[in-house]
Amino acid sequence: MSKLEKWNEKIWNFFASVDLAVALFIVISIGAAIGTIIPQQLEPEPTIRFFLKFLSMNNATKAYEIVSLLDLNNLYHSWWFTFLLFMFALNLIVCSIDRLPNLLKSYKTAPQPLPHEILERMPVKRDIELSNKSSIADKVLDILKKKGFSTNIFQTPDGVQLQAKKWKKTRLAVYLTHLSILIILAGALLGTFFGFRGHMNIVEGTGLDFAISDEGKTIPLNFQIICDKFEVDYYENSAVPKAYRSYLRVLENGQTIKFNGKDTVVVEVNQPFSYRGITFYQASYGFQPAEHAEFRFTYFDESGKEITIKSKFEEKSKIPGKSVTLKVIDFSPALGIDEQGRLFNMTTDMINPAVFVEFDIGGKKTHHWILKKIPETWETPYGKIRFDELWGAQFTGIQIRKDPGVPLIYAGSILLCIGLFISLFLRPINYFVTIHKNRVIFYSPSSKGKVIIEKQLDELINKLKGDKE
Amino acid sequence: MSYQIISIAGLLYIIAMPLYIVYLLTKNNKIGYLATGTLSLGLLAHIYGFIQRFKEMYAINHSFMRSIPITNLYESLVFFVLCLVIGYLFIEWKYRKKSFGVFVSIIAGISIGLTELLGVTKEVQPLVPALKSNWLLAHVTLSFISYAAFAISFITGLLHIIISSESKKSFKYIFSTTLLGLMVFILFSMLIDIATAGNPKAVRIFHSTLGNASAFISILSWITMFVFIIIFWRFGEVIVKILKELKIDANFLEEITYKGIAFGFPIFTIGGLVFGAIWADQAWGRYWGWDPKETWSLITWFVYAFYLHAKFIRGWSGSKTSMVAVFGFIVTLFTYLGVNLFLSGLHSYGSM
Ligand code: HEM
């Protein structure tokens, strides 16, 4: 063998070894664990602040230098962590190429009787004497076949040797498991190179045709996303949001795109929507009154008809059919009452929106609080007026993502689960039985689940004995 | 209220512990049945409490799928213990061996006790929007089922190490008896914590012992802890003798350790990793983000993958693999509780 070939073989064996796999399990785990302790932020302050907890200023800065040298503050994307994952993948590939052909070959070769010494070395052994000599082999065969085993029978110098196998091919599932891990890694790679993530904050009533990436770059979209409406439901008497949703519209080349025949799509937490390979997620929301913000009321006239009134801040609007005007002079998104009975604003979340309106009837002014959630406050001297919403004062935070690797991730995950279930729940079972006169010996090579195999053998033997009695 | 019923279940679990000990010492079958009976009774109370809790959740959320009570730390601990006790009773029935019931009742008791101690909210809480997903149900339920399976393999793995160590000076023996001593000390410490706390909602762990305001009691507790460890180290062989007399052999323990992992590993993979990734994908727009909880789940997964490969391909056997199983559960515990207590992230069980 030439020197080169020797080296080739050495390298191949190195990557095909399970020792490497076992070592990588440990090294990758330790690496990943470090990343959960050291802050994963690129600016120096968080890391230095972290080390200041147990080091002096001087040493903390030094620690930061080491951290940034080894990319420990961006560990999961560092060159060495990527390298470890790459080794892991290579290990899996080489190991499978190295072993799979042998396994496949073993399925093809015709079964052979095993010599006595090999049988004697098997971890499970049961030795019994049966009183009835005739047709023991047939009986054993019959029982095993009924249990779903495929059997082979050989005549050897020591008597009859029976071989029974079940779920022989489930060994292959291990390779499915390993392949699926590679598929998942490939999907992750695809996503890293051909995908992007970004964020857009759209004020109610406006639209955006770009997003900001996590790194702060602008990602142009070839269409515009318009938020027609945004709303939050809260649990009763609580500031815990129950649900929040955006009513979005997609505008491309001046045309509104229809989805299932509708102009708007509703995006909620856990209910994203996709367009042109980009997925839009409801992520956050916030208070940000815009120029175009307007207060919307419903006026119930004497006949019970409902009429919408829209009014901008400090702008007079006429109440239909009356010579009264209404003007909003104060607004509170979360009106509360303190111990002294004074009104105050709790947060900028629209938990309990309220407006302070001024009615003007020929110069005579009266003031009134109208609360969205308290119907008693809708009754005013000039009729029933419900405050519906302040439209255009909130933005919806939409997370966007394009990841062509996701189908691979999903496919790999499904295969992974199938592979694992088969390889761990449907293990191959092998029995070897030698029958010499009325002496029957059972052997099993598997030490995995020895107790269970022994129990199954007991059952088998009982059946064998019971049949006769 | 559901949590009072569950506290009663926890109490029954703790009562089952001395019964199992007496059974191991006397080998009196009647006491054995009594022990199993007490544990089963605890389980019945537990199931009843779980259903009550479900109803309380349903009254708020009005959705069957969203009312499974596993949405905060308290509920998840309660569900973990439920799976653990069911799993143990199944093994006891299947193998007809009561050998490690003591330890299951200790862990079950400690876990329910923890909820009393850490002062976790036991009130039924409304779901925040991110938790409203059927993937959540699948993700969390399966995760905790696998944690329970890992817990069982932890117990049998530990016993396996003790039973198969030859000398008191061996690392295996010292490691396992120390761990046992610590567990029992923590149990007693928590019982005292509960007993001495004025307000059941304001109990703090180790308040009455290690972390006591009085330096004297604190030092005394530390000494007691070491005494516990030394006692277990000194008399660990008694456990070995008892187990051997009960015809509990190393093979049985090794097999249950393996079975626990062989059952838990695929469940953890599908429930913990895959469903977790799908849920994260739907809710946050990324299937994997190296969030501490995710990272530690991956580490847990690697530890058990290490176990399987070391055992079956490298041919490790005996207590060496059982050490990996024990270590695996310690990592699992960190993934479950430690990450929330010590590291920050997106997962919600941290909010107590
Ligand atoms: C985290 C990733 C991995 C998982 C989840 C995994 C899972 C498994 C499982 C469940 C088995 C079956 C074990 C048994 O017999 O019960 C197995 C076997 C095996 N694994 Fe892995 N594995 C992983 C990574 C690797 C790597 C990196 C290698 C690289 C050499 C490897 C090499 C093997 C080999 C050689 C077998 C035995 C195959 C046989 O019996 O024919 N595994 N793996």
mmCIF file of C-alpha atoms in Angstrom, chain B:
data_model
loop_
_atom_site.group_PDB
_atom_site.id
_atom_site.type_symbol
_atom_site.label_atom_id
_atom_site.label_comp_id
_atom_site.label_asym_id
_atom_site.label_seq_id
_atom_site.Cartn_x
_atom_site.Cartn_y
_atom_site.Cartn_z
ATOM 1 C CA MET B 1 -59.851 24.634 44.156
ATOM 2 C CA SER B 2 -57.808 22.253 42.063
ATOM 3 C CA TYR B 3 -54.474 22.975 43.725
ATOM 4 C CA GLN B 4 -55.675 21.895 47.160
ATOM 5 C CA ILE B 5 -56.639 18.509 45.764
ATOM 6 C CA ILE B 6 -53.237 18.265 44.105
ATOM 7 C CA SER B 7 -51.545 19.123 47.402
ATOM 8 C CA ILE B 8 -53.391 16.181 48.957
ATOM 9 C CA ALA B 9 -52.053 13.990 46.165
ATOM 10 C CA GLY B 10 -48.536 15.246 46.963
ATOM 11 C CA LEU B 11 -49.065 14.376 50.620
ATOM 12 C CA LEU B 12 -50.140 10.838 49.710
ATOM 13 C CA TYR B 13 -47.007 10.476 47.578
ATOM 14 C CA ILE B 14 -44.862 11.475 50.529
ATOM 15 C CA ILE B 15 -46.704 9.000 52.782
ATOM 16 C CA ALA B 16 -46.027 6.260 50.245
ATOM 17 C CA MET B 17 -42.278 6.782 50.681
ATOM 18 C CA PRO B 18 -41.873 5.348 54.238
ATOM 19 C CA LEU B 19 -44.274 2.548 53.315
ATOM 20 C CA TYR B 20 -42.030 1.538 50.432
ATOM 21 C CA ILE B 21 -39.022 1.715 52.766
ATOM 22 C CA VAL B 22 -40.728 -0.509 55.346
ATOM 23 C CA TYR B 23 -41.665 -2.902 52.575
ATOM 24 C CA LEU B 24 -38.063 -3.063 51.386
ATOM 25 C CA LEU B 25 -36.858 -3.717 54.929
ATOM 26 C CA THR B 26 -39.490 -6.264 55.971
ATOM 27 C CA LYS B 27 -40.411 -7.673 52.567
ATOM 28 C CA ASN B 28 -43.915 -8.001 53.970
ATOM 29 C CA ASN B 29 -46.234 -8.277 50.977
ATOM 30 C CA LYS B 30 -49.145 -6.649 52.782
ATOM 31 C CA ILE B 31 -47.103 -3.534 53.367
ATOM 32 C CA GLY B 32 -46.035 -3.695 49.749
ATOM 33 C CA TYR B 33 -49.662 -3.581 48.663
ATOM 34 C CA LEU B 34 -50.290 -0.769 51.113
ATOM 35 C CA ALA B 35 -47.426 1.222 49.595
ATOM 36 C CA THR B 36 -48.640 0.658 46.050
ATOM 37 C CA GLY B 37 -52.176 1.422 47.198
ATOM 38 C CA THR B 38 -51.164 4.714 48.773
ATOM 39 C CA LEU B 39 -49.270 5.741 45.665
ATOM 40 C CA SER B 40 -52.237 4.774 43.488
ATOM 41 C CA LEU B 41 -54.601 6.675 45.739
ATOM 42 C CA GLY B 42 -52.353 9.689 45.363
ATOM 43 C CA LEU B 43 -52.516 9.212 41.620
ATOM 44 C CA LEU B 44 -56.325 9.101 41.692
ATOM 45 C CA ALA B 45 -56.460 12.318 43.703
ATOM 46 C CA HIS B 46 -53.949 13.787 41.283
ATOM 47 C CA ILE B 47 -56.016 12.854 38.244
ATOM 48 C CA TYR B 48 -59.117 14.252 39.898
ATOM 49 C CA GLY B 49 -57.290 17.498 40.680
ATOM 50 C CA PHE B 50 -56.011 17.642 37.116
ATOM 51 C CA ILE B 51 -59.539 17.323 35.743
ATOM 52 C CA GLN B 52 -60.768 20.021 38.122
ATOM 53 C CA ARG B 53 -57.988 22.272 36.927
ATOM 54 C CA PHE B 54 -58.965 21.529 33.374
ATOM 55 C CA LYS B 55 -62.519 22.635 34.129
ATOM 56 C CA GLU B 56 -61.278 25.842 35.723
ATOM 57 C CA MET B 57 -59.233 26.577 32.608
ATOM 58 C CA TYR B 58 -62.154 25.723 30.395
ATOM 59 C CA ALA B 59 -64.316 28.247 32.198
ATOM 60 C CA ILE B 60 -61.880 30.947 31.077
ATOM 61 C CA ASN B 61 -60.758 29.798 27.662
ATOM 62 C CA HIS B 62 -63.847 27.993 26.349
ATOM 63 C CA SER B 63 -61.780 25.746 24.158
ATOM 64 C CA PHE B 64 -60.992 22.116 24.757
ATOM 65 C CA MET B 65 -57.544 22.213 23.209
ATOM 66 C CA ARG B 66 -56.555 25.407 25.004
ATOM 67 C CA SER B 67 -57.597 24.174 28.421
ATOM 68 C CA ILE B 68 -55.005 21.497 29.077
ATOM 69 C CA PRO B 69 -53.390 22.784 32.251
ATOM 70 C CA ILE B 70 -49.727 22.902 31.267
ATOM 71 C CA THR B 71 -49.227 26.603 30.649
ATOM 72 C CA ASN B 72 -47.086 27.703 33.586
ATOM 73 C CA LEU B 73 -44.433 26.352 35.913
ATOM 74 C CA TYR B 74 -46.887 25.034 38.483
ATOM 75 C CA GLU B 75 -49.056 23.219 36.003
ATOM 76 C CA SER B 76 -46.091 21.755 34.185
ATOM 77 C CA LEU B 77 -44.599 20.352 37.404
ATOM 78 C CA VAL B 78 -47.954 18.835 38.291
ATOM 79 C CA PHE B 79 -48.201 17.240 34.866
ATOM 80 C CA PHE B 80 -44.628 15.946 35.069
ATOM 81 C CA VAL B 81 -45.373 14.169 38.348
ATOM 82 C CA LEU B 82 -48.572 12.743 36.895
ATOM 83 C CA CYS B 83 -46.632 11.166 34.021
ATOM 84 C CA LEU B 84 -43.907 9.948 36.374
ATOM 85 C CA VAL B 85 -46.297 8.160 38.729
ATOM 86 C CA ILE B 86 -48.293 6.624 35.884
ATOM 87 C CA GLY B 87 -45.056 5.441 34.249
ATOM 88 C CA TYR B 88 -43.778 3.971 37.496
ATOM 89 C CA LEU B 89 -46.995 2.151 38.340
ATOM 90 C CA PHE B 90 -46.996 0.718 34.825
ATOM 91 C CA ILE B 91 -43.470 -0.656 35.289
ATOM 92 C CA GLU B 92 -44.336 -1.990 38.734
ATOM 93 C CA TRP B 93 -47.279 -3.822 37.232
ATOM 94 C CA LYS B 94 -45.422 -5.063 34.200
ATOM 95 C CA TYR B 95 -42.254 -6.295 35.904
ATOM 96 C CA ARG B 96 -43.863 -7.026 39.291
ATOM 97 C CA LYS B 97 -41.049 -5.268 41.109
ATOM 98 C CA LYS B 98 -41.478 -2.511 43.660
ATOM 99 C CA SER B 99 -37.825 -1.797 44.072
ATOM 100 C CA PHE B 100 -37.610 1.846 43.176
ATOM 101 C CA GLY B 101 -41.000 3.036 44.396
ATOM 102 C CA VAL B 102 -39.278 4.848 47.262
ATOM 103 C CA PHE B 103 -37.430 7.087 44.894
ATOM 104 C CA VAL B 104 -40.397 7.771 42.680
ATOM 105 C CA SER B 105 -42.428 8.810 45.704
ATOM 106 C CA ILE B 106 -39.567 11.050 46.848
ATOM 107 C CA ILE B 107 -39.321 12.776 43.485
ATOM 108 C CA ALA B 108 -43.094 13.069 43.173
ATOM 109 C CA GLY B 109 -43.313 14.476 46.696
ATOM 110 C CA ILE B 110 -40.414 16.891 46.140
ATOM 111 C CA SER B 111 -41.895 18.188 42.909
ATOM 112 C CA ILE B 112 -45.320 18.881 44.343
ATOM 113 C CA GLY B 113 -43.563 20.286 47.401
ATOM 114 C CA LEU B 114 -41.523 22.584 45.157
ATOM 115 C CA THR B 115 -44.680 24.246 43.949
ATOM 116 C CA GLU B 116 -45.566 25.034 47.568
ATOM 117 C CA LEU B 117 -42.076 26.319 48.196
ATOM 118 C CA LEU B 118 -41.138 28.398 45.243
ATOM 119 C CA GLY B 119 -44.314 30.355 45.763
ATOM 120 C CA VAL B 120 -45.340 29.769 42.159
ATOM 121 C CA THR B 121 -48.699 31.093 41.108
ATOM 122 C CA LYS B 122 -51.311 28.452 41.394
ATOM 123 C CA GLU B 123 -54.085 30.653 40.119
ATOM 124 C CA VAL B 124 -55.577 29.764 36.798
ATOM 125 C CA GLN B 125 -54.196 32.361 34.400
ATOM 126 C CA PRO B 126 -55.610 33.465 31.081
ATOM 127 C CA LEU B 127 -53.485 32.553 28.076
ATOM 128 C CA VAL B 128 -51.431 35.221 26.380
ATOM 129 C CA PRO B 129 -51.785 35.155 22.583
ATOM 130 C CA ALA B 130 -48.435 33.431 21.935
ATOM 131 C CA LEU B 131 -49.572 30.391 23.938
ATOM 132 C CA LYS B 132 -52.749 29.970 21.912
ATOM 133 C CA SER B 133 -51.651 27.217 19.614
ATOM 134 C CA ASN B 134 -52.390 23.548 19.329
ATOM 135 C CA TRP B 135 -48.681 23.012 18.769
ATOM 136 C CA LEU B 136 -48.201 24.245 22.297
ATOM 137 C CA LEU B 137 -50.345 21.424 23.572
ATOM 138 C CA ALA B 138 -48.419 18.822 21.589
ATOM 139 C CA HIS B 139 -45.046 20.386 22.379
ATOM 140 C CA VAL B 140 -45.450 20.728 26.118
ATOM 141 C CA THR B 141 -47.369 17.517 26.766
ATOM 142 C CA LEU B 142 -44.884 15.346 24.922
ATOM 143 C CA SER B 143 -41.912 17.165 26.439
ATOM 144 C CA PHE B 144 -43.107 16.392 29.920
ATOM 145 C CA ILE B 145 -43.903 12.795 29.109
ATOM 146 C CA SER B 146 -40.316 12.401 27.946
ATOM 147 C CA TYR B 147 -38.989 14.199 31.052
ATOM 148 C CA ALA B 148 -40.889 11.673 33.162
ATOM 149 C CA ALA B 149 -39.352 8.792 31.199
ATOM 150 C CA PHE B 150 -35.909 10.327 31.708
ATOM 151 C CA ALA B 151 -36.647 10.699 35.411
ATOM 152 C CA ILE B 152 -37.369 6.990 35.673
ATOM 153 C CA SER B 153 -34.145 6.132 33.886
ATOM 154 C CA PHE B 154 -32.384 8.523 36.269
ATOM 155 C CA ILE B 155 -33.660 6.635 39.308
ATOM 156 C CA THR B 156 -32.866 3.178 37.990
ATOM 157 C CA GLY B 157 -29.560 4.409 36.600
ATOM 158 C CA LEU B 158 -28.587 5.726 40.016
ATOM 159 C CA LEU B 159 -29.570 2.464 41.714
ATOM 160 C CA HIS B 160 -27.714 0.569 39.060
ATOM 161 C CA ILE B 161 -24.542 2.508 39.801
ATOM 162 C CA ILE B 162 -24.869 1.846 43.528
ATOM 163 C CA ILE B 163 -25.610 -1.828 43.116
ATOM 164 C CA SER B 164 -22.744 -2.442 40.746
ATOM 165 C CA SER B 165 -19.995 -0.576 42.568
ATOM 166 C CA GLU B 166 -17.598 -2.812 44.399
ATOM 167 C CA SER B 167 -15.816 -0.504 46.775
ATOM 168 C CA LYS B 168 -16.716 2.506 48.837
ATOM 169 C CA LYS B 169 -13.782 4.358 47.431
ATOM 170 C CA SER B 170 -14.862 4.034 43.833
ATOM 171 C CA PHE B 171 -15.999 7.213 42.139
ATOM 172 C CA LYS B 172 -19.255 5.577 41.077
ATOM 173 C CA TYR B 173 -20.203 4.746 44.623
ATOM 174 C CA ILE B 174 -19.301 8.145 46.049
ATOM 175 C CA PHE B 175 -21.089 9.944 43.214
ATOM 176 C CA SER B 176 -24.329 8.003 43.528
ATOM 177 C CA THR B 177 -24.580 7.957 47.305
ATOM 178 C CA THR B 178 -23.800 11.674 47.475
ATOM 179 C CA LEU B 179 -26.564 12.397 45.025
ATOM 180 C CA LEU B 180 -28.991 10.258 47.020
ATOM 181 C CA GLY B 181 -28.006 11.947 50.275
ATOM 182 C CA LEU B 182 -28.544 15.357 48.684
ATOM 183 C CA MET B 183 -31.975 14.394 47.384
ATOM 184 C CA VAL B 184 -33.154 13.189 50.766
ATOM 185 C CA PHE B 185 -31.703 16.254 52.484
ATOM 186 C CA ILE B 186 -33.549 18.540 50.076
ATOM 187 C CA LEU B 187 -36.773 16.687 50.751
ATOM 188 C CA PHE B 188 -36.463 17.096 54.525
ATOM 189 C CA SER B 189 -35.379 20.682 54.183
ATOM 190 C CA MET B 190 -38.444 21.461 52.136
ATOM 191 C CA LEU B 191 -40.743 19.734 54.584
ATOM 192 C CA ILE B 192 -39.326 21.950 57.341
ATOM 193 C CA ASP B 193 -39.679 24.982 55.063
ATOM 194 C CA ILE B 194 -43.384 24.264 54.684
ATOM 195 C CA ALA B 195 -43.911 23.477 58.328
ATOM 196 C CA THR B 196 -42.285 26.672 59.584
ATOM 197 C CA ALA B 197 -43.696 29.096 57.050
ATOM 198 C CA GLY B 198 -46.424 31.314 58.433
ATOM 199 C CA ASN B 199 -48.078 31.925 55.102
ATOM 200 C CA PRO B 200 -48.278 28.993 52.697
ATOM 201 C CA LYS B 201 -47.846 31.353 49.753
ATOM 202 C CA ALA B 202 -44.629 32.858 51.066
ATOM 203 C CA VAL B 203 -42.448 29.795 51.555
ATOM 204 C CA ARG B 204 -38.966 30.079 50.191
ATOM 205 C CA ILE B 205 -36.745 27.165 49.434
ATOM 206 C CA PHE B 206 -33.993 26.466 52.007
ATOM 207 C CA HIS B 207 -35.334 29.345 54.062
ATOM 208 C CA SER B 208 -35.440 27.292 57.224
ATOM 209 C CA THR B 209 -32.166 25.493 56.616
ATOM 210 C CA LEU B 210 -29.189 26.419 54.449
ATOM 211 C CA GLY B 211 -30.334 29.949 53.787
ATOM 212 C CA ASN B 212 -31.570 30.714 57.294
ATOM 213 C CA ALA B 213 -31.048 34.221 58.600
ATOM 214 C CA SER B 214 -29.390 32.843 61.709
ATOM 215 C CA ALA B 215 -25.821 31.851 60.940
ATOM 216 C CA PHE B 216 -26.008 29.128 63.566
ATOM 217 C CA ILE B 217 -28.927 27.323 61.948
ATOM 218 C CA SER B 218 -27.410 27.816 58.539
ATOM 219 C CA ILE B 219 -24.112 26.244 59.561
ATOM 220 C CA LEU B 220 -25.933 23.479 61.390
ATOM 221 C CA SER B 221 -27.888 22.769 58.198
ATOM 222 C CA TRP B 222 -24.740 22.579 56.125
ATOM 223 C CA ILE B 223 -23.310 20.140 58.638
ATOM 224 C CA THR B 224 -26.531 18.116 58.567
ATOM 225 C CA MET B 225 -26.334 17.995 54.806
ATOM 226 C CA PHE B 226 -22.854 16.534 54.934
ATOM 227 C CA VAL B 227 -23.951 14.129 57.647
ATOM 228 C CA PHE B 228 -26.746 12.959 55.333
ATOM 229 C CA ILE B 229 -24.273 12.431 52.542
ATOM 230 C CA ILE B 230 -21.883 10.548 54.812
ATOM 231 C CA ILE B 231 -24.701 8.373 56.166
ATOM 232 C CA PHE B 232 -25.711 7.427 52.665
ATOM 233 C CA TRP B 233 -22.107 6.835 51.743
ATOM 234 C CA ARG B 234 -21.545 4.696 54.856
ATOM 235 C CA PHE B 235 -24.783 2.694 54.594
ATOM 236 C CA GLY B 236 -25.208 2.644 50.867
ATOM 237 C CA GLU B 237 -24.243 -1.006 50.922
ATOM 238 C CA VAL B 238 -27.402 -1.694 52.933
ATOM 239 C CA ILE B 239 -29.395 -0.534 49.926
ATOM 240 C CA VAL B 240 -27.332 -2.840 47.766
ATOM 241 C CA LYS B 241 -28.045 -5.752 50.100
ATOM 242 C CA ILE B 242 -31.766 -5.054 50.211
ATOM 243 C CA LEU B 243 -31.986 -4.718 46.469
ATOM 244 C CA LYS B 244 -30.078 -7.949 46.018
ATOM 245 C CA GLU B 245 -32.267 -9.790 48.492
ATOM 246 C CA LEU B 246 -35.298 -8.635 46.587
ATOM 247 C CA LYS B 247 -33.795 -10.272 43.528
ATOM 248 C CA ILE B 248 -33.451 -6.891 41.887
ATOM 249 C CA ASP B 249 -30.501 -7.510 39.724
ATOM 250 C CA ALA B 250 -28.334 -5.082 37.869
ATOM 251 C CA ASN B 251 -29.814 -6.329 34.597
ATOM 252 C CA PHE B 252 -33.300 -5.226 35.552
ATOM 253 C CA LEU B 253 -32.125 -1.759 36.544
ATOM 254 C CA GLU B 254 -29.983 -1.405 33.448
ATOM 255 C CA GLU B 255 -32.849 -2.451 31.271
ATOM 256 C CA ILE B 256 -35.321 0.003 32.795
ATOM 257 C CA THR B 257 -32.712 2.729 32.418
ATOM 258 C CA TYR B 258 -32.402 1.887 28.753
ATOM 259 C CA LYS B 259 -36.158 1.526 28.262
ATOM 260 C CA GLY B 260 -36.769 4.916 29.821
ATOM 261 C CA ILE B 261 -34.364 6.528 27.389
ATOM 262 C CA ALA B 262 -35.451 4.479 24.386
ATOM 263 C CA PHE B 263 -39.016 5.600 25.111
ATOM 264 C CA GLY B 264 -38.174 9.157 26.109
ATOM 265 C CA PHE B 265 -35.731 9.949 23.317
ATOM 266 C CA PRO B 266 -38.100 9.722 20.319
ATOM 267 C CA ILE B 267 -40.872 11.413 22.299
ATOM 268 C CA PHE B 268 -38.504 14.198 23.251
ATOM 269 C CA THR B 269 -37.322 14.512 19.661
ATOM 270 C CA ILE B 270 -40.790 14.804 18.209
ATOM 271 C CA GLY B 271 -42.405 16.755 21.028
ATOM 272 C CA GLY B 272 -39.585 18.810 22.424
ATOM 273 C CA LEU B 273 -37.538 19.574 19.351
ATOM 274 C CA VAL B 274 -39.720 19.149 16.266
ATOM 275 C CA PHE B 275 -43.044 20.444 17.606
ATOM 276 C CA GLY B 276 -41.205 23.159 19.460
ATOM 277 C CA ALA B 277 -39.576 24.239 16.221
ATOM 278 C CA ILE B 278 -42.885 24.213 14.357
ATOM 279 C CA TRP B 279 -44.530 26.272 17.069
ATOM 280 C CA ALA B 280 -41.665 28.773 17.115
ATOM 281 C CA ASP B 281 -41.900 28.955 13.340
ATOM 282 C CA GLN B 282 -45.589 29.820 13.493
ATOM 283 C CA ALA B 283 -45.389 32.214 16.386
ATOM 284 C CA TRP B 284 -42.068 33.975 15.937
ATOM 285 C CA GLY B 285 -41.161 33.367 12.328
ATOM 286 C CA ARG B 286 -38.122 31.221 13.013
ATOM 287 C CA TYR B 287 -37.903 27.528 13.715
ATOM 288 C CA TRP B 288 -34.613 27.759 15.544
ATOM 289 C CA GLY B 289 -33.048 30.760 17.192
ATOM 290 C CA TRP B 290 -30.514 29.517 19.739
ATOM 291 C CA ASP B 291 -32.703 30.761 22.545
ATOM 292 C CA PRO B 292 -31.320 29.336 25.841
ATOM 293 C CA LYS B 293 -34.248 26.962 26.212
ATOM 294 C CA GLU B 294 -33.825 25.683 22.681
ATOM 295 C CA THR B 295 -30.075 25.358 23.084
ATOM 296 C CA TRP B 296 -30.400 23.377 26.287
ATOM 297 C CA SER B 297 -33.003 21.099 24.702
ATOM 298 C CA LEU B 298 -30.456 20.390 21.991
ATOM 299 C CA ILE B 299 -27.805 19.670 24.618
ATOM 300 C CA THR B 300 -30.187 17.295 26.391
ATOM 301 C CA TRP B 301 -30.827 15.594 23.076
ATOM 302 C CA PHE B 302 -27.097 15.247 22.466
ATOM 303 C CA VAL B 303 -26.488 13.742 25.884
ATOM 304 C CA TYR B 304 -29.046 11.011 25.254
ATOM 305 C CA ALA B 305 -27.777 10.497 21.696
ATOM 306 C CA PHE B 306 -24.395 10.061 23.339
ATOM 307 C CA TYR B 307 -25.929 7.426 25.634
ATOM 308 C CA LEU B 308 -27.409 5.450 22.742
ATOM 309 C CA HIS B 309 -24.262 5.535 20.657
ATOM 310 C CA ALA B 310 -21.895 4.817 23.537
ATOM 311 C CA LYS B 311 -24.040 1.882 24.598
ATOM 312 C CA PHE B 312 -24.751 0.288 21.280
ATOM 313 C CA ILE B 313 -21.910 1.145 18.994
ATOM 314 C CA ARG B 314 -19.001 1.823 21.314
ATOM 315 C CA GLY B 315 -20.111 -1.099 23.420
ATOM 316 C CA TRP B 316 -20.096 0.710 26.745
ATOM 317 C CA SER B 317 -21.975 -1.224 29.343
ATOM 318 C CA GLY B 318 -22.759 -1.419 33.008
ATOM 319 C CA SER B 319 -22.596 1.560 35.281
ATOM 320 C CA LYS B 320 -20.653 3.662 32.787
ATOM 321 C CA THR B 321 -23.763 4.124 30.664
ATOM 322 C CA SER B 322 -25.899 4.544 33.760
ATOM 323 C CA MET B 323 -23.734 7.521 34.705
ATOM 324 C CA VAL B 324 -24.630 9.061 31.369
ATOM 325 C CA ALA B 325 -28.306 8.440 32.094
ATOM 326 C CA VAL B 326 -27.999 10.113 35.502
ATOM 327 C CA PHE B 327 -26.111 13.023 34.005
ATOM 328 C CA GLY B 328 -28.704 13.246 31.235
ATOM 329 C CA PHE B 329 -31.495 13.817 33.687
ATOM 330 C CA ILE B 330 -29.528 16.493 35.523
ATOM 331 C CA VAL B 331 -29.176 18.267 32.170
ATOM 332 C CA THR B 332 -32.886 17.703 31.527
ATOM 333 C CA LEU B 333 -33.694 19.323 34.875
ATOM 334 C CA PHE B 334 -31.517 22.281 33.969
ATOM 335 C CA THR B 335 -33.299 22.591 30.631
ATOM 336 C CA TYR B 336 -36.639 22.534 32.391
ATOM 337 C CA LEU B 337 -36.036 24.598 35.526
ATOM 338 C CA GLY B 338 -32.498 25.942 35.486
ATOM 339 C CA VAL B 339 -32.808 27.832 32.230
ATOM 340 C CA ASN B 340 -35.788 29.755 33.572
ATOM 341 C CA LEU B 341 -34.228 30.399 36.941
ATOM 342 C CA PHE B 342 -30.750 31.355 35.766
ATOM 343 C CA LEU B 343 -30.898 32.344 32.111
ATOM 344 C CA SER B 344 -33.369 34.496 30.271
ATOM 345 C CA GLY B 345 -35.331 33.696 27.176
ATOM 346 C CA LEU B 346 -38.647 33.670 25.441
ATOM 347 C CA HIS B 347 -40.223 30.647 27.078
ATOM 348 C CA SER B 348 -42.920 31.451 29.556
ATOM 349 C CA TYR B 349 -42.464 28.988 32.360
ATOM 350 C CA GLY B 350 -39.981 31.353 33.900
ATOM 351 C CA SER B 351 -42.686 33.708 35.052
ATOM 352 C CA MET B 352 -43.700 32.396 38.394
#
